[in-house]
Short mmCIF file of C-alpha atoms and ligand atoms in Angstrom, two decimals:
data_model
loop_
_atom_site.label_atom_id
_atom_site.label_comp_id
_atom_site.label_asym_id
_atom_site.label_seq_id
_atom_site.Cartn_x
_atom_site.Cartn_y
_atom_site.Cartn_z
CA UNK W 1 -163.09 -39.46 -135.87
CA UNK W 2 -166.54 -38.30 -134.92
CA UNK W 3 -166.19 -35.04 -133.05
CA UNK W 4 -169.94 -34.88 -132.45
CA UNK W 5 -169.47 -37.49 -129.75
CA UNK W 6 -166.76 -35.57 -127.96
CA UNK W 7 -166.54 -36.40 -124.28
CA UNK W 8 -163.91 -33.90 -123.29
CA UNK W 9 -165.26 -33.01 -119.88
CA UNK W 10 -167.11 -35.66 -117.97
CA UNK W 11 -170.05 -34.43 -115.94
CA UNK W 12 -169.55 -34.84 -112.22
CA UNK W 13 -165.93 -33.72 -112.01
CA UNK W 14 -165.61 -30.70 -109.75
CA UNK W 15 -162.94 -28.00 -109.69
CA UNK W 16 -162.25 -28.93 -106.06
CA UNK W 17 -161.12 -32.37 -107.27
CA UNK W 18 -157.91 -30.66 -108.36
CA UNK W 19 -157.22 -29.07 -104.97
CA UNK W 20 -154.69 -30.61 -102.61
CA UNK W 21 -155.83 -31.24 -99.03
CA UNK W 22 -153.76 -29.31 -96.48
CA UNK W 23 -150.35 -30.92 -95.96
CA UNK W 24 -150.62 -33.30 -98.89
CA UNK W 25 -148.10 -33.54 -101.70
CA UNK W 26 -149.26 -33.88 -105.30
CA UNK W 27 -147.16 -35.89 -107.70
CA UNK W 28 -147.61 -36.11 -111.44
CA UNK W 29 -147.47 -39.61 -112.89
CA UNK W 30 -147.90 -40.52 -116.55
CA UNK W 31 -149.55 -43.69 -117.88
CA UNK W 32 -148.04 -44.33 -121.28
CA UNK W 33 -147.94 -47.09 -123.87
CA UNK W 34 -148.77 -47.99 -127.44
CA UNK W 35 -152.15 -47.81 -129.12
CA UNK W 36 -154.90 -49.66 -127.26
CA UNK W 37 -152.84 -51.17 -124.45
CA UNK W 38 -155.32 -50.01 -121.81
CA UNK W 39 -154.11 -46.59 -120.64
CA UNK W 40 -157.55 -44.94 -120.49
CA UNK W 41 -158.95 -48.07 -118.85
CA UNK W 42 -156.26 -47.91 -116.16
CA UNK W 43 -156.70 -44.21 -115.36
CA UNK W 44 -160.47 -44.67 -115.19
CA UNK W 45 -160.25 -47.80 -113.04
CA UNK W 46 -157.94 -46.37 -110.42
CA UNK W 47 -159.13 -42.75 -110.24
CA UNK W 48 -161.06 -41.69 -107.17
CA UNK W 49 -162.63 -38.81 -109.12
CA UNK W 50 -164.61 -39.12 -112.35
CA UNK W 51 -161.76 -39.19 -114.87
CA UNK W 52 -161.35 -36.58 -117.55
CA UNK W 53 -161.19 -38.29 -120.90
CA UNK W 54 -160.69 -37.09 -124.47
CA UNK W 55 -162.08 -40.10 -126.31
CA UNK W 56 -163.20 -39.85 -129.91
CA UNK W 57 -164.99 -42.48 -131.91
CA UNK W 58 -162.84 -44.33 -134.41
CA UNK W 59 -164.52 -44.31 -137.81
CA UNK W 60 -164.11 -46.12 -141.13
CA UNK W 61 -161.54 -43.46 -142.10
CA UNK W 62 -159.14 -45.07 -139.65
CA UNK W 63 -159.40 -48.60 -141.06
CA UNK W 64 -155.93 -49.80 -141.94
CA UNK W 65 -154.43 -46.95 -139.90
CA UNK W 66 -156.03 -47.31 -136.49
CA UNK W 67 -156.50 -51.08 -136.49
CA UNK W 68 -155.83 -52.46 -133.05
CA UNK W 69 -155.27 -56.21 -133.02
CA UNK W 70 -155.26 -56.09 -129.23
CA UNK W 71 -158.91 -55.21 -128.62
CA UNK W 72 -161.26 -55.84 -131.54
CA UNK W 73 -164.21 -54.23 -129.75
CA UNK W 74 -162.36 -50.97 -129.18
CA UNK W 75 -164.53 -48.14 -130.54
CA UNK W 76 -162.80 -45.00 -129.25
CA UNK W 77 -159.29 -43.63 -128.95
CA UNK W 78 -157.66 -40.94 -126.83
CA UNK W 79 -156.91 -37.79 -128.82
CA UNK W 80 -155.34 -35.64 -126.11
CA UNK W 81 -155.02 -37.17 -122.65
CA UNK W 82 -156.71 -38.85 -119.71
CA UNK W 83 -156.67 -37.37 -116.24
CA UNK W 84 -157.43 -38.92 -112.88
CA UNK W 85 -156.41 -38.75 -109.25
CA UNK W 86 -155.65 -41.27 -106.53
CA UNK W 87 -154.71 -40.68 -102.90
CA UNK W 88 -152.04 -43.12 -101.80
CA UNK W 89 -152.36 -41.85 -98.22
CA UNK W 90 -153.13 -38.56 -96.47
CA UNK W 91 -149.80 -37.11 -97.55
CA UNK W 92 -149.38 -38.36 -101.10
CA UNK W 93 -151.77 -37.78 -103.98
CA UNK W 94 -151.01 -38.94 -107.50
CA UNK W 95 -152.27 -36.96 -110.46
CA UNK W 96 -152.50 -39.41 -113.33
CA UNK W 97 -152.07 -38.38 -116.94
CA UNK W 98 -152.76 -40.94 -119.66
CA UNK W 99 -151.15 -40.28 -123.02
CA UNK W 100 -152.73 -40.79 -126.44
CA UNK W 101 -151.50 -44.06 -127.95
CA UNK W 102 -151.72 -43.33 -131.64
CA UNK W 103 -148.46 -42.08 -133.08
CA UNK W 104 -150.02 -39.09 -134.81
CA UNK W 105 -150.84 -37.64 -131.37
CA UNK W 106 -147.45 -38.32 -129.79
CA UNK W 107 -146.40 -34.69 -130.28
CA UNK W 108 -148.63 -34.01 -127.24
CA UNK W 109 -146.37 -36.08 -125.02
CA UNK W 110 -143.92 -33.19 -124.47
CA UNK W 111 -146.52 -31.26 -122.51
CA UNK W 112 -147.88 -34.31 -120.73
CA UNK W 113 -144.41 -35.35 -119.52
CA UNK W 114 -143.59 -31.85 -118.24
CA UNK W 115 -142.97 -32.13 -114.48
CA UNK W 116 -143.77 -35.84 -114.29
CA UNK W 117 -142.02 -37.67 -111.47
CA UNK W 118 -142.41 -41.07 -113.10
CA UNK W 119 -144.37 -43.20 -115.52
CA UNK W 120 -146.12 -46.53 -115.83
CA UNK W 121 -145.50 -48.14 -119.23
CA UNK W 122 -148.40 -50.42 -120.08
CA UNK W 123 -147.45 -53.37 -122.28
CA UNK W 124 -149.59 -55.82 -124.23
CA UNK W 125 -147.51 -58.96 -124.77
CA UNK W 126 -149.22 -59.57 -128.13
CA UNK W 127 -147.65 -56.36 -129.41
CA UNK W 128 -144.43 -55.84 -127.48
CA UNK W 129 -142.87 -53.97 -130.39
CA UNK W 130 -145.16 -50.95 -129.88
CA UNK W 131 -143.47 -50.41 -126.50
CA UNK W 132 -139.93 -49.90 -127.83
CA UNK W 133 -140.45 -46.33 -129.02
CA UNK W 134 -142.37 -45.47 -125.87
CA UNK W 135 -139.55 -46.67 -123.63
CA UNK W 136 -136.90 -44.94 -125.75
CA UNK W 137 -138.75 -41.65 -125.40
CA UNK W 138 -138.97 -42.02 -121.62
CA UNK W 139 -135.27 -42.83 -121.41
CA UNK W 140 -134.43 -39.80 -123.58
CA UNK W 141 -136.44 -37.60 -121.24
CA UNK W 142 -134.94 -39.30 -118.16
CA UNK W 143 -138.39 -40.05 -116.75
CA UNK W 144 -138.11 -43.09 -114.43
CA UNK W 145 -140.67 -45.77 -115.20
CA UNK W 146 -141.95 -49.22 -114.29
CA UNK W 147 -143.34 -51.65 -116.85
CA UNK W 148 -146.83 -53.01 -116.18
CA UNK W 149 -147.92 -55.94 -118.34
CA UNK W 150 -151.67 -55.59 -118.92
CA UNK W 151 -152.90 -59.16 -118.85
CA UNK W 152 -155.35 -59.49 -121.73
CA UNK W 153 -156.81 -63.04 -121.62
CA UNK W 154 -155.43 -64.28 -124.96
CA UNK W 155 -152.05 -62.61 -124.54
CA UNK W 156 -148.98 -64.87 -124.26
CA UNK W 157 -147.31 -65.04 -120.86
CA UNK W 158 -143.53 -64.66 -120.83
CA UNK W 159 -141.08 -65.03 -117.95
CA UNK W 160 -140.05 -61.66 -116.54
CA UNK W 161 -136.44 -62.26 -117.60
CA UNK W 162 -137.52 -62.77 -121.24
CA UNK W 163 -139.60 -59.59 -121.17
CA UNK W 164 -136.68 -57.68 -119.71
CA UNK W 165 -134.47 -58.89 -122.53
CA UNK W 166 -137.11 -58.23 -125.21
CA UNK W 167 -137.63 -54.68 -123.98
CA UNK W 168 -133.89 -54.13 -123.36
CA UNK W 169 -134.57 -53.02 -119.79
CA UNK W 170 -131.91 -52.70 -117.13
CA UNK W 171 -132.08 -55.05 -114.14
CA UNK W 172 -133.34 -52.27 -111.91
CA UNK W 173 -136.52 -51.40 -113.81
CA UNK W 174 -139.46 -53.14 -112.09
CA UNK W 175 -141.77 -55.29 -114.23
CA UNK W 176 -145.21 -56.03 -112.77
CA UNK W 177 -148.40 -57.53 -114.11
CA UNK W 178 -151.76 -55.81 -113.84
CA UNK W 179 -155.32 -55.85 -115.05
CA UNK W 180 -156.04 -52.34 -116.28
CA UNK W 181 -159.72 -52.82 -115.44
CA UNK W 182 -159.06 -53.62 -111.80
CA UNK W 183 -158.59 -50.79 -109.30
CA UNK W 184 -156.50 -52.71 -106.76
CA UNK W 185 -154.27 -54.13 -109.46
CA UNK W 186 -153.65 -50.68 -110.97
CA UNK W 187 -153.01 -49.24 -107.52
CA UNK W 188 -150.38 -51.93 -106.93
CA UNK W 189 -148.68 -50.98 -110.21
CA UNK W 190 -148.60 -47.34 -109.10
CA UNK W 191 -147.25 -48.35 -105.70
CA UNK W 192 -144.44 -50.25 -107.38
CA UNK W 193 -143.59 -47.04 -109.26
CA UNK W 194 -143.58 -45.10 -105.97
CA UNK W 195 -141.32 -47.73 -104.40
CA UNK W 196 -138.97 -47.54 -107.38
CA UNK W 197 -138.83 -43.73 -107.19
CA UNK W 198 -137.97 -43.97 -103.46
CA UNK W 199 -135.18 -46.45 -104.26
CA UNK W 200 -133.77 -44.13 -106.94
CA UNK W 201 -133.95 -41.14 -104.59
CA UNK W 202 -132.19 -43.07 -101.80
CA UNK W 203 -129.47 -44.22 -104.21
CA UNK W 204 -128.92 -40.62 -105.35
CA UNK W 205 -128.57 -39.45 -101.76
CA UNK W 206 -125.86 -41.98 -100.96
CA UNK W 207 -124.00 -41.39 -104.26
N1 LIG Q 1 -159.61 -58.15 -121.46
C1 LIG Q 1 -159.09 -56.99 -121.16
N2 LIG Q 1 -159.47 -55.92 -121.88
C2 LIG Q 1 -158.92 -54.73 -121.58
C3 LIG Q 1 -157.98 -54.58 -120.56
N3 LIG Q 1 -157.57 -53.29 -120.52
C4 LIG Q 1 -158.25 -52.66 -121.49
N4 LIG Q 1 -159.08 -53.53 -122.12
C5 LIG Q 1 -159.93 -53.22 -123.25
O1 LIG Q 1 -159.03 -52.87 -124.28
C6 LIG Q 1 -159.50 -51.77 -125.00
C7 LIG Q 1 -158.45 -50.69 -125.05
O2 LIG Q 1 -158.49 -49.96 -123.89
P1 LIG Q 1 -158.14 -48.40 -123.80
O3 LIG Q 1 -158.11 -48.13 -122.34
O4 LIG Q 1 -159.02 -47.55 -124.64
O5 LIG Q 1 -156.68 -48.36 -124.42
P2 LIG Q 1 -155.75 -47.09 -124.59
O6 LIG Q 1 -154.36 -47.55 -124.36
O7 LIG Q 1 -156.20 -45.95 -123.75
O8 LIG Q 1 -156.00 -46.75 -126.13
P3 LIG Q 1 -155.54 -45.46 -126.95
O9 LIG Q 1 -155.78 -44.27 -126.11
O10 LIG Q 1 -156.41 -45.50 -128.18
O11 LIG Q 1 -154.11 -45.68 -127.27
C8 LIG Q 1 -160.83 -51.39 -124.38
O12 LIG Q 1 -161.85 -51.97 -125.17
C9 LIG Q 1 -160.79 -52.01 -123.00
O13 LIG Q 1 -162.07 -52.41 -122.54
C10 LIG Q 1 -157.62 -55.75 -119.79
O14 LIG Q 1 -156.83 -55.69 -118.87
N5 LIG Q 1 -158.20 -56.91 -120.15
MG1 LIG Q 2 -156.62 -44.05 -124.31
#
């Protein structure tokens, strides 16, 4: 990694970006997934503030370790987390935390998941296997999640039922498709998570 190119704090982000408008509720949501599935892209696409990123350049030292068959042109990787914000309406603001995808940084997940209401698991259908461990960790921590299939152009398309079986997901976990580069598409994925969280809360109330 080339620390000289560190981009830890983007210029243009203001401290007031973190403040909640009067009467609004802030909710922490995590965007998680394997290496290079598009987590940083999603947080950046959907955030209404300049996102905080912790990207570092991948160097020759990572060849054979950091190879990402999903995106050949990928030059950087997240070494700590991404942060962004999106207002769903005047009362609900989501604080988005993107996790690092490389396994050697997964120890940071404990802190990132602290206090999270839910998660979006990004999946690349060319590398479904990298999602297993991610989903297991969310289940262990009892963090509710939706699965969002990031539709890379060359990625195979599977019926939702097949994906559900492949990922060993219960019938209730929503599976949506998205384009991590597209704001509206990412917003829809987040809205499906919000809808799912409401359903879970309602089911708990009647139980
Ligand atoms: N075609 C296409 N490319 C995408 C899409 N989402 C992300 N990319 C590209 O895929 C690469 C990986 O994106 P990142 O957002 O860095 O992935 P990440 O999951 O944050 O990666 P790590 O933090 O290293 O785990 C980048 O080069 C993006 O431009 C997508 O929906 N379609
Ligand atoms: Mg990233």
